[in-house]
Short mmCIF file of C-alpha atoms in Angstrom, two decimals:
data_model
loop_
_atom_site.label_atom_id
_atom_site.label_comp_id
_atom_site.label_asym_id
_atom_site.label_seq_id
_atom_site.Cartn_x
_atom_site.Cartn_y
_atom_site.Cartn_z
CA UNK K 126 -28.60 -33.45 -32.69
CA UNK K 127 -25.05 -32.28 -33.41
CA UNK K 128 -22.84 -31.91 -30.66
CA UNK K 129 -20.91 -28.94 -29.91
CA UNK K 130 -17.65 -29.05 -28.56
CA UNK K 131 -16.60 -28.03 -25.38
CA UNK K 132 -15.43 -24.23 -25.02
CA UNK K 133 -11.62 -24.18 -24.43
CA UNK K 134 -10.50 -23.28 -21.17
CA UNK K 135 -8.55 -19.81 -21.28
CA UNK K 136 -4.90 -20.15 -20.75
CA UNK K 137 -3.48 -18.35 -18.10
CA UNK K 138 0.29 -17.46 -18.05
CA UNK K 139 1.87 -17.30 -14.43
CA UNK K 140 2.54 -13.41 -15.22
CA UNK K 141 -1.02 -12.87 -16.18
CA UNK K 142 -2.29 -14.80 -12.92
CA UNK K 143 0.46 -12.20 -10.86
CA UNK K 144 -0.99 -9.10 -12.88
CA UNK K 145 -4.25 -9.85 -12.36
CA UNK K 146 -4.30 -10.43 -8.59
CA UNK K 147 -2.06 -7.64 -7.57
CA UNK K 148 -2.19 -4.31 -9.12
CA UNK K 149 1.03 -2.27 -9.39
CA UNK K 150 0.94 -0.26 -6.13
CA UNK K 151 2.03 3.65 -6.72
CA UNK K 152 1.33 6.34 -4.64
CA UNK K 153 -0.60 9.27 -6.14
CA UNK K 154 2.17 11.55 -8.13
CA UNK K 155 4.87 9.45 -8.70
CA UNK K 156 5.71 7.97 -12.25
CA UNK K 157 8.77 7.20 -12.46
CA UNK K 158 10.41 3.77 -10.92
CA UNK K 159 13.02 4.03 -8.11
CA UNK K 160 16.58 3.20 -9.52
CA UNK K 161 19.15 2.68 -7.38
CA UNK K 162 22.70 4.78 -7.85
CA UNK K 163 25.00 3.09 -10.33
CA UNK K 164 27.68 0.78 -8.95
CA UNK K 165 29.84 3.32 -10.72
CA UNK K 166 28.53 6.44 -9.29
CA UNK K 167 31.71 8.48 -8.92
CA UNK K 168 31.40 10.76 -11.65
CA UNK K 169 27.40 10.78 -11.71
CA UNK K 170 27.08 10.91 -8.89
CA UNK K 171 29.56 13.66 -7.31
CA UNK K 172 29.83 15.11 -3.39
CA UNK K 173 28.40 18.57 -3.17
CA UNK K 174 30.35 21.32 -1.77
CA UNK K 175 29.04 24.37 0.10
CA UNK K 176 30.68 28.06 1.28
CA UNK K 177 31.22 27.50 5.07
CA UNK K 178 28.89 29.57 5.91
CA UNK K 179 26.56 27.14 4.34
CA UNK K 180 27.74 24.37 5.49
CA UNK K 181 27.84 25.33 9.50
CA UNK K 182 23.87 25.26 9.03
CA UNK K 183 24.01 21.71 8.53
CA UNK K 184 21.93 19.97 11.55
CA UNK K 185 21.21 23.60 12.60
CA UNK K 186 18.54 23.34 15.23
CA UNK K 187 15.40 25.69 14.62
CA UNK K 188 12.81 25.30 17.28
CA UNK K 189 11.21 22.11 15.75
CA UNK K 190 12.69 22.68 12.43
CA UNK K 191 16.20 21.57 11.42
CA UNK K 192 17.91 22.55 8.51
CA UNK K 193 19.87 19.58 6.65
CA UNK K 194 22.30 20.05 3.33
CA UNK K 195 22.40 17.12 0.66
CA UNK K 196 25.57 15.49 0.54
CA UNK K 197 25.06 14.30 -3.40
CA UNK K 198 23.76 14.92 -6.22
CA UNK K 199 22.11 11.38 -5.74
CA UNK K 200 20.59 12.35 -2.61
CA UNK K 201 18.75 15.33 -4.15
CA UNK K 202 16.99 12.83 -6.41
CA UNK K 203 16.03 10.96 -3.74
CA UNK K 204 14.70 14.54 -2.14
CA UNK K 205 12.68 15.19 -5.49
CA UNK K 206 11.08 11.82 -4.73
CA UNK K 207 9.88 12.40 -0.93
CA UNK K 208 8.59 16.29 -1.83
CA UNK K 209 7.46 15.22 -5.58
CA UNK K 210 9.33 17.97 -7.71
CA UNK K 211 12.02 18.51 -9.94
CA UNK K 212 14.80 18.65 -6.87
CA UNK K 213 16.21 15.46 -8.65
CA UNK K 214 17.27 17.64 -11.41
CA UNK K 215 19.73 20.32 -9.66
CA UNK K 216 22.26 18.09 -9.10
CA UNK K 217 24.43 19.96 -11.92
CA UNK K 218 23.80 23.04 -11.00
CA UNK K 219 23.88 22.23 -7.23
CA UNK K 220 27.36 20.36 -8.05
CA UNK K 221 28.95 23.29 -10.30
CA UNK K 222 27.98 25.78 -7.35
CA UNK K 223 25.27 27.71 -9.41
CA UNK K 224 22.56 26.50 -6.75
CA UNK K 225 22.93 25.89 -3.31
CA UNK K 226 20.21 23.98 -2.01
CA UNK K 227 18.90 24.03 1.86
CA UNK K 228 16.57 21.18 3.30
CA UNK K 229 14.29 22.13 6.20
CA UNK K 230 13.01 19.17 8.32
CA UNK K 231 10.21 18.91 10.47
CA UNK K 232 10.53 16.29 13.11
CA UNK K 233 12.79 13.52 11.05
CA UNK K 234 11.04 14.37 7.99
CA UNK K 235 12.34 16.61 4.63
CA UNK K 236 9.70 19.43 4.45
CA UNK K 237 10.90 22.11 2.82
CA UNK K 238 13.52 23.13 0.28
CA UNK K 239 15.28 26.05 0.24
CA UNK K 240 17.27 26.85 -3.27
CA UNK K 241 19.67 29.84 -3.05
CA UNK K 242 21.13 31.21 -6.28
CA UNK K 243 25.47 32.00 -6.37
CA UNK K 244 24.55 35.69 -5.38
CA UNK K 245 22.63 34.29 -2.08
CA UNK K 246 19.22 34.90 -3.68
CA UNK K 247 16.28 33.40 -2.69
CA UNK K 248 15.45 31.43 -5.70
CA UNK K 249 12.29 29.16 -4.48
CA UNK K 250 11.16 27.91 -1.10
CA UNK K 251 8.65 25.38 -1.60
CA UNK K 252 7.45 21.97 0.55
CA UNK K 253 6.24 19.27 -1.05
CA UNK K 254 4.16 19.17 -4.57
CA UNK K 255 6.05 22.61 -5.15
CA UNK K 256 3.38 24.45 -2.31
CA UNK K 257 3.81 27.14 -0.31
CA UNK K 258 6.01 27.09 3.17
CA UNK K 259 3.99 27.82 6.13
CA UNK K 260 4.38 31.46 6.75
CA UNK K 261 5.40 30.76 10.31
CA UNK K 262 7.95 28.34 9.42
CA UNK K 263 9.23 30.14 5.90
CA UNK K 264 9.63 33.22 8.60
CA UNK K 265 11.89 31.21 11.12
CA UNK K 266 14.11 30.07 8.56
CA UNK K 267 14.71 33.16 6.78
CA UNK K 268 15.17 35.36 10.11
CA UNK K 269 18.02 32.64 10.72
CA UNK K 270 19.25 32.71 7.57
CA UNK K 271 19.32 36.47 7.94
CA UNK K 272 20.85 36.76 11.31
CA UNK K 273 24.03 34.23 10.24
CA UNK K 274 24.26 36.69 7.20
CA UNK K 275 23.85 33.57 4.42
CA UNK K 276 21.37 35.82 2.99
CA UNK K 277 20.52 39.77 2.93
CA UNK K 278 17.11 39.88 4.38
CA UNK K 279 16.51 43.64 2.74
CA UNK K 280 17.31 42.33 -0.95
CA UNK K 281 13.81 42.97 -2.70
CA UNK K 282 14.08 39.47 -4.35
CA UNK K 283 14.48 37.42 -0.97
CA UNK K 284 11.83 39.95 0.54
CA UNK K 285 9.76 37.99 -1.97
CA UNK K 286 9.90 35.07 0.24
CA UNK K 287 8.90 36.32 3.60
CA UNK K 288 5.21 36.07 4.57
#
């Protein structure tokens, strides 16, 4: 009888061991790697500047809610990464003063975002995934909003936003 040879082993590369015993870990919705800001980051990554009305509601207390501004257009990216949406992207618009954009936390945690157009529209107010604000906690932030005059609480298009 003939003999057959022995089937080779398979070779196995050190990356295809790693791949193969450890899946890449991703949370559901987000696709694109994090990236540090470049070393650089001066013009890419420039301060953002707020009226002063704006800017007093920075750390504004709400009853369990607090109400937080971005400092950078950096830091919104990072905020389009913990709510998964397109925050990341206003950072020229945010940094030309087109878009002024209001986080609301809940505990220590970015819930909501609050975009405000140049003429102190309500442009969106979404949480996370782009869904709808709790009516009781979209209505605390606007009444405040309201009372410190940042935004006209009888304009039809931020009447939009109330529950």
């Amino acid at each position: 009888a003939l003999s057959q040879p022995a089937p080779a082993a398979p070779v196995v590369t050190p990356r295809a061991l790693g791949t193969a015993t450890t899946p890449p870990t991703r949370e559901r919705g987000h696709h694109r790697a994090y990236a540090p800001p470049p070393v650089t980051s001066a013009p890419t990554n420039p301060a953002l500047h707020f009226p002063t009305d704006i800017q007093a509601l920075d750390h504004a207390e709400l009853g369990g809610l607090r109400l937080v501004l971005p400092r950078t257009t950096y830091e919104l990216t990072v905020w389009g990464q913990l709510l998964a949406n397109c925050l990341g992207s206003f950072g020229p618009a945010a940094a030309a003063g087109l878009s002024w954009l209001i986080g609301v936390e809940v505990g220590e945690r970015l819930a909501y975002c609050l975009e405000l157009s140049a003429n102190r529209s309500v442009r969106q107010f979404l949480g996370p995934r782009n869904r709808p604000v709790p009516a009781h906690h979209a209505q605390r932030v606007l009444e405040n909003l309201a009372r410190r005059r940042v935004v006209d609480a009888s304009d039809p298009v931020n009447r939009l936003w109330y529950p």
